[in-house]
Amino acid sequence: MNKRMLLAKRPNGLPEESTWQLEEQPIPVIGEGEALIKTEYISIDPAMRGWINDAKSYLPPVKVGDVMRAASVGKVIESNNFNMKVGDYYAGLGGVHQYVATDGKGWQQVDPNLAPLTKYLSVLGLTGRTAYFGLLDIGKPKERETVLVSGAAGAVGSTVGQIAKIKGCHVVGIAGGKEKCDYIVNELGFDGAIDYKNDDIRERLDELCPNGIDIYYDNVGGEILDIALTRINRKARIVICGAISQYNRKEGKQGPSNYYSLLTNRARMEGFVVIDYAKDYPTAYMEMGKWLMEGKLKSKEFIVEGIENFHDTFLRLFSGEKLGKLILKVA
């Protein structure tokens, strides 16, 4: 049987367990030109919260009754597709189920001998590319510039900070709790960390970013974005990757009240979606892979087992009860 997690209803605020429905169906029968992939790991991402809203976005919302959209990686166990051989591994938007039939469009072959499968959902997957293109294409870091990253111990933020260090920048991360702050400084090489749960963010920014902020890579939005805007330099670049502090608000979202700083500092704030860079994925994959092999880039995966634990795992995105990339292992 094929266990699948369906969207049962649209949430209002933080999703409840009743938002999802675990269903069992027969394993799909593949047609001509298709392959059957047995899912091994599923990526749990903040973007999933936006995908279940009935609102216009860069992708159509997941329909009620459909399998929850998610990136995944798995092994081909049956194939009628000449290009997809039994025993090969692929990563793509497979969804939250144990088995998926596909014609291969949108899937990328991966090699578990070059890197663990989980890396293809983190630093070598869409997460890593999000960090790569957001920082390098929109942030355009220059040597000795100051880069501030929110959500710095998360999958994207931790990669952003490391790439900024590779480019010769002074990097400060904002994270929640001593463990996460110690991790980004002691293991990842950030120049400083701000614990938003216990520190005075404004005071710590003055200490750690005495020359102001040239690039702010924002993953959280809300109050922290507002504070960062008061410290930006002339011609600063604010990269809007996410706003996880706002995703579950039942009422109006908190927008930046300090946006006037963009005018006075001739600064730029720009949002992006990684799928817009699809044609350049191979470039990112090659360079990120090189940095990984050279030891210049590290990643940590936080793995929870069991597709039936999808809901509790998903909530870790918002509780902060994880370190690094959140992944669901399909038992």
Short mmCIF file of C-alpha atoms in Angstrom, two decimals:
data_model
loop_
_atom_site.label_atom_id
_atom_site.label_comp_id
_atom_site.label_asym_id
_atom_site.label_seq_id
_atom_site.Cartn_x
_atom_site.Cartn_y
_atom_site.Cartn_z
CA MET A 1 0.00 0.00 0.00
CA ASN A 2 1.00 3.61 -0.55
CA LYS A 3 0.68 5.93 2.44
CA ARG A 4 -0.06 9.53 1.39
CA MET A 5 -0.63 12.75 3.32
CA LEU A 6 -3.52 14.76 1.89
CA LEU A 7 -4.55 18.34 2.54
CA ALA A 8 -7.89 17.86 4.31
CA LYS A 9 -8.77 21.51 4.88
CA ARG A 10 -7.22 24.96 4.70
CA PRO A 11 -5.85 26.18 8.03
CA ASN A 12 -6.58 29.44 9.77
CA GLY A 13 -3.38 30.29 11.58
CA LEU A 14 -1.06 27.53 12.72
CA PRO A 15 -2.15 24.28 11.02
CA GLU A 16 -3.84 21.74 13.29
CA GLU A 17 -3.52 17.98 12.97
CA SER A 18 -6.94 17.94 11.25
CA THR A 19 -5.42 20.00 8.41
CA TRP A 20 -4.06 16.72 7.04
CA GLN A 21 -5.41 13.26 6.36
CA LEU A 22 -3.24 10.15 6.15
CA GLU A 23 -4.59 7.85 3.44
CA GLU A 24 -3.56 4.44 2.15
CA GLN A 25 -4.05 3.48 -1.48
CA PRO A 26 -2.61 0.80 -3.72
CA ILE A 27 0.86 1.54 -5.06
CA PRO A 28 0.50 3.40 -8.40
CA VAL A 29 0.61 1.38 -11.61
CA ILE A 30 2.98 3.10 -14.02
CA GLY A 31 2.04 3.82 -17.60
CA GLU A 32 4.06 4.14 -20.77
CA GLY A 33 7.05 6.46 -20.30
CA GLU A 34 6.68 6.49 -16.52
CA ALA A 35 8.79 5.29 -13.61
CA LEU A 36 7.86 4.37 -10.05
CA ILE A 37 9.93 6.05 -7.35
CA LYS A 38 10.00 4.81 -3.78
CA THR A 39 10.39 7.91 -1.61
CA GLU A 40 13.17 7.82 0.97
CA TYR A 41 13.29 11.40 2.28
CA ILE A 42 10.91 14.37 2.15
CA SER A 43 11.94 18.01 2.54
CA ILE A 44 9.97 20.04 5.10
CA ASP A 45 10.08 23.73 4.11
CA PRO A 46 8.47 27.00 5.26
CA ALA A 47 7.17 27.49 1.71
CA MET A 48 4.75 24.62 2.32
CA ARG A 49 2.73 26.88 4.61
CA GLY A 50 2.10 29.27 1.74
CA TRP A 51 1.23 26.46 -0.66
CA ILE A 52 -1.83 25.48 1.41
CA ASN A 53 -3.35 28.97 1.38
CA ASP A 54 -6.08 29.65 -1.17
CA ALA A 55 -4.24 32.66 -2.51
CA LYS A 56 -2.40 33.72 -5.64
CA SER A 57 1.28 32.82 -5.47
CA TYR A 58 4.18 31.67 -7.63
CA LEU A 59 2.69 28.15 -7.66
CA PRO A 60 -1.00 27.17 -7.63
CA PRO A 61 -2.25 26.33 -4.12
CA VAL A 62 -2.45 22.69 -3.15
CA LYS A 63 -6.07 21.65 -3.63
CA VAL A 64 -8.05 20.25 -0.72
CA GLY A 65 -8.00 16.48 -1.15
CA ASP A 66 -4.69 16.44 -3.03
CA VAL A 67 -1.37 15.00 -1.85
CA MET A 68 0.67 17.62 0.00
CA ARG A 69 3.31 19.16 -2.24
CA ALA A 70 6.92 18.64 -1.13
CA ALA A 71 10.38 18.07 -2.53
CA SER A 72 11.60 14.51 -2.10
CA VAL A 73 14.32 12.08 -3.08
CA GLY A 74 13.92 8.39 -3.79
CA LYS A 75 14.87 5.30 -5.75
CA VAL A 76 13.45 4.06 -9.05
CA ILE A 77 12.04 0.59 -8.39
CA GLU A 78 10.14 0.07 -11.66
CA SER A 79 10.42 1.82 -15.00
CA ASN A 80 8.84 2.16 -18.44
CA ASN A 81 10.98 5.24 -19.04
CA PHE A 82 14.12 4.74 -21.14
CA ASN A 83 15.94 7.54 -19.29
CA MET A 84 15.11 6.40 -15.76
CA LYS A 85 16.77 3.12 -14.83
CA VAL A 86 15.77 0.85 -11.97
CA GLY A 87 18.17 1.51 -9.09
CA ASP A 88 18.78 5.15 -9.99
CA TYR A 89 17.99 7.93 -7.52
CA TYR A 90 16.04 11.10 -8.31
CA ALA A 91 15.05 14.30 -6.54
CA GLY A 92 12.01 16.39 -7.42
CA LEU A 93 8.62 17.64 -6.23
CA GLY A 94 7.39 14.19 -5.39
CA GLY A 95 4.96 15.09 -2.62
CA VAL A 96 4.28 13.51 0.76
CA HIS A 97 3.73 9.89 -0.14
CA GLN A 98 5.71 6.67 -0.15
CA TYR A 99 5.51 5.95 -3.87
CA VAL A 100 5.15 8.30 -6.83
CA ALA A 101 4.68 7.59 -10.54
CA THR A 102 6.33 10.16 -12.81
CA ASP A 103 7.37 10.76 -16.40
CA GLY A 104 10.57 12.33 -15.09
CA LYS A 105 9.79 15.95 -15.93
CA GLY A 106 11.12 18.22 -13.20
CA TRP A 107 13.17 15.43 -11.61
CA GLN A 108 16.97 15.44 -11.31
CA GLN A 109 19.10 12.32 -11.09
CA VAL A 110 21.34 12.30 -8.01
CA ASP A 111 24.23 10.11 -6.93
CA PRO A 112 24.26 8.75 -3.34
CA ASN A 113 27.92 7.81 -3.83
CA LEU A 114 28.90 11.48 -4.14
CA ALA A 115 26.86 12.73 -1.18
CA PRO A 116 24.24 11.35 1.24
CA LEU A 117 20.72 11.52 -0.18
CA THR A 118 19.68 14.07 2.44
CA LYS A 119 22.21 16.56 1.05
CA TYR A 120 20.19 16.69 -2.19
CA LEU A 121 17.30 18.14 -0.18
CA SER A 122 19.51 20.57 1.73
CA VAL A 123 22.76 22.16 0.61
CA LEU A 124 22.75 20.47 -2.83
CA GLY A 125 19.03 20.91 -3.38
CA LEU A 126 16.54 23.76 -3.66
CA THR A 127 17.48 24.95 -0.17
CA GLY A 128 21.11 25.47 -1.13
CA ARG A 129 20.17 27.09 -4.44
CA THR A 130 17.84 29.46 -2.62
CA ALA A 131 20.77 30.64 -0.51
CA TYR A 132 23.11 30.75 -3.50
CA PHE A 133 21.00 32.79 -5.93
CA GLY A 134 19.41 35.04 -3.31
CA LEU A 135 22.75 36.13 -1.92
CA LEU A 136 24.88 36.20 -5.07
CA ASP A 137 22.38 37.49 -7.63
CA ILE A 138 20.31 39.88 -5.51
CA GLY A 139 22.65 40.62 -2.60
CA LYS A 140 25.76 40.86 -4.81
CA PRO A 141 28.23 40.68 -1.89
CA LYS A 142 31.55 42.45 -2.07
CA GLU A 143 34.62 41.69 0.01
CA ARG A 144 34.61 43.25 3.49
CA GLU A 145 30.91 44.16 3.34
CA THR A 146 28.70 43.39 6.34
CA VAL A 147 26.03 40.73 5.81
CA LEU A 148 23.23 40.15 8.33
CA VAL A 149 21.21 36.93 8.10
CA SER A 150 18.01 36.10 9.97
CA GLY A 151 16.99 32.51 10.57
CA ALA A 152 20.73 31.95 10.50
CA ALA A 153 20.74 28.43 11.98
CA GLY A 154 18.13 27.23 9.51
CA ALA A 155 18.79 25.42 6.25
CA VAL A 156 18.85 28.52 4.04
CA GLY A 157 20.28 31.01 6.53
CA SER A 158 23.20 28.82 7.54
CA THR A 159 24.17 28.36 3.89
CA VAL A 160 23.83 32.06 3.13
CA GLY A 161 26.22 32.94 5.95
CA GLN A 162 28.83 30.43 4.80
CA ILE A 163 28.71 31.63 1.19
CA ALA A 164 29.08 35.21 2.40
CA LYS A 165 32.19 34.16 4.34
CA ILE A 166 33.57 32.47 1.23
CA LYS A 167 33.11 35.82 -0.54
CA GLY A 168 35.12 37.59 2.17
CA CYS A 169 32.30 39.32 4.04
CA HIS A 170 31.79 40.11 7.72
CA VAL A 171 28.80 37.92 8.63
CA VAL A 172 26.41 38.18 11.57
CA GLY A 173 23.52 35.79 12.11
CA ILE A 174 20.29 36.08 14.09
CA ALA A 175 19.06 32.83 15.64
CA GLY A 176 16.98 31.60 18.57
CA GLY A 177 18.84 30.24 21.58
CA LYS A 178 22.41 29.72 22.70
CA GLU A 179 22.83 26.35 20.99
CA LYS A 180 21.99 27.76 17.59
CA CYS A 181 24.10 30.87 18.09
CA ASP A 182 27.08 28.78 19.18
CA TYR A 183 26.59 26.53 16.15
CA ILE A 184 26.73 29.28 13.53
CA VAL A 185 29.80 30.90 15.12
CA ASN A 186 31.82 27.90 16.27
CA GLU A 187 30.98 25.40 13.52
CA LEU A 188 30.02 27.52 10.52
CA GLY A 189 32.42 30.42 10.99
CA PHE A 190 30.02 33.35 11.35
CA ASP A 191 31.71 36.42 12.86
CA GLY A 192 28.95 36.96 15.39
CA ALA A 193 25.50 35.84 16.49
CA ILE A 194 22.45 37.53 18.00
CA ASP A 195 20.05 35.50 20.11
CA TYR A 196 16.69 37.09 19.37
CA LYS A 197 15.11 35.26 22.31
CA ASN A 198 17.47 36.66 24.94
CA ASP A 199 19.50 39.55 23.47
CA ASP A 200 18.60 43.15 22.85
CA ILE A 201 18.77 43.00 19.06
CA ARG A 202 19.41 46.72 18.60
CA GLU A 203 22.29 46.77 21.08
CA ARG A 204 23.86 43.66 19.61
CA LEU A 205 23.62 45.06 16.09
CA ASP A 206 25.52 48.14 17.24
CA GLU A 207 28.21 45.87 18.71
CA LEU A 208 28.50 43.36 15.87
CA CYS A 209 27.76 45.59 12.88
CA PRO A 210 29.54 48.84 13.84
CA ASN A 211 29.85 49.85 10.19
CA GLY A 212 26.18 49.26 9.42
CA ILE A 213 24.59 46.61 7.21
CA ASP A 214 25.31 46.29 3.49
CA ILE A 215 23.23 43.15 2.87
CA TYR A 216 20.35 41.87 4.95
CA TYR A 217 19.14 38.39 3.97
CA ASP A 218 15.69 38.10 5.48
CA ASN A 219 14.01 34.80 6.27
CA VAL A 220 11.65 35.93 9.04
CA GLY A 221 10.09 39.34 8.31
CA GLY A 222 8.19 41.23 11.03
CA GLU A 223 9.96 43.12 13.78
CA ILE A 224 13.45 41.88 12.92
CA LEU A 225 13.14 43.20 9.36
CA ASP A 226 12.01 46.53 10.78
CA ILE A 227 15.02 46.72 13.10
CA ALA A 228 17.45 45.76 10.34
CA LEU A 229 16.14 48.58 8.14
CA THR A 230 17.26 51.12 10.76
CA ARG A 231 20.89 49.94 10.41
CA ILE A 232 21.33 49.70 6.63
CA ASN A 233 24.00 51.59 4.72
CA ARG A 234 23.68 53.60 1.55
CA LYS A 235 23.05 51.33 -1.45
CA ALA A 236 22.26 48.40 0.87
CA ARG A 237 20.51 45.34 -0.55
CA ILE A 238 17.71 43.63 1.38
CA VAL A 239 17.00 40.13 0.09
CA ILE A 240 13.48 38.94 0.90
CA CYS A 241 13.56 35.15 0.96
CA GLY A 242 10.82 34.44 3.50
CA ALA A 243 8.76 35.79 6.37
CA ILE A 244 8.17 32.83 8.65
CA SER A 245 7.12 35.07 11.55
CA GLN A 246 4.07 36.09 9.52
CA TYR A 247 2.89 32.87 7.90
CA ASN A 248 0.46 31.83 10.65
CA ARG A 249 -0.92 35.25 11.57
CA LYS A 250 -4.72 35.15 11.56
CA GLU A 251 -5.05 38.87 11.01
CA GLY A 252 -3.11 41.43 8.98
CA LYS A 253 0.54 40.72 8.26
CA GLN A 254 3.13 43.01 9.87
CA GLY A 255 4.77 45.00 7.10
CA PRO A 256 7.94 47.10 7.42
CA SER A 257 7.15 50.42 9.09
CA ASN A 258 10.75 51.58 8.56
CA TYR A 259 10.61 51.26 4.77
CA TYR A 260 11.42 54.98 4.44
CA SER A 261 15.01 53.99 5.22
CA LEU A 262 15.16 52.48 1.73
CA LEU A 263 14.63 55.95 0.28
CA THR A 264 17.05 57.86 2.48
CA ASN A 265 19.77 55.25 1.97
CA ARG A 266 19.06 54.70 -1.73
CA ALA A 267 18.73 51.04 -0.84
CA ARG A 268 16.94 48.20 -2.58
CA MET A 269 14.61 45.52 -1.19
CA GLU A 270 13.79 42.64 -3.52
CA GLY A 271 11.98 39.34 -3.18
CA PHE A 272 12.71 36.25 -5.25
CA VAL A 273 11.69 32.65 -5.82
CA VAL A 274 14.38 30.10 -6.58
CA ILE A 275 12.46 28.41 -9.42
CA ASP A 276 13.08 31.55 -11.51
CA TYR A 277 16.72 30.45 -11.70
CA ALA A 278 16.01 26.94 -13.00
CA LYS A 279 18.21 27.32 -16.09
CA ASP A 280 21.17 28.17 -13.86
CA TYR A 281 20.74 25.27 -11.41
CA PRO A 282 23.72 23.32 -12.86
CA THR A 283 26.05 26.25 -12.14
CA ALA A 284 24.94 26.41 -8.52
CA TYR A 285 25.10 22.63 -8.14
CA MET A 286 28.67 22.46 -9.42
CA GLU A 287 29.98 25.36 -7.32
CA MET A 288 28.18 24.30 -4.16
CA GLY A 289 29.41 20.74 -4.62
CA LYS A 290 32.97 22.00 -4.99
CA TRP A 291 32.73 24.07 -1.80
CA LEU A 292 31.25 21.08 0.01
CA MET A 293 34.11 18.78 -1.04
CA GLU A 294 36.67 21.43 -0.09
CA GLY A 295 35.19 21.70 3.38
CA LYS A 296 34.24 25.36 2.87
CA LEU A 297 30.55 24.55 3.14
CA LYS A 298 28.82 22.47 5.80
CA SER A 299 25.25 21.41 6.34
CA LYS A 300 23.35 19.78 9.17
CA GLU A 301 20.17 17.78 8.64
CA PHE A 302 17.54 17.29 11.35
CA ILE A 303 15.74 14.05 10.47
CA VAL A 304 12.43 12.75 11.83
CA GLU A 305 11.22 9.29 10.81
CA GLY A 306 7.76 8.20 9.69
CA ILE A 307 5.32 9.71 7.18
CA GLU A 308 2.62 9.53 9.88
CA ASN A 309 4.67 12.12 11.83
CA PHE A 310 4.39 14.71 9.07
CA HIS A 311 2.25 17.15 11.06
CA ASP A 312 4.42 17.18 14.19
CA THR A 313 7.52 17.50 12.01
CA PHE A 314 5.99 20.36 10.04
CA LEU A 315 5.28 22.29 13.26
CA ARG A 316 9.00 22.25 14.10
CA LEU A 317 9.44 24.87 11.38
CA PHE A 318 7.57 27.34 13.57
CA SER A 319 8.56 26.18 17.05
CA GLY A 320 12.25 26.23 16.18
CA GLU A 321 12.71 22.70 17.57
CA LYS A 322 15.32 21.72 15.00
CA LEU A 323 18.79 22.69 13.87
CA GLY A 324 19.62 22.91 10.19
CA LYS A 325 17.56 21.37 7.41
CA LEU A 326 14.33 19.66 8.49
CA ILE A 327 13.76 16.34 6.70
CA LEU A 328 11.19 13.56 7.08
CA LYS A 329 12.51 10.04 6.56
CA VAL A 330 9.89 7.78 5.02
CA ALA A 331 9.91 4.49 6.90
#
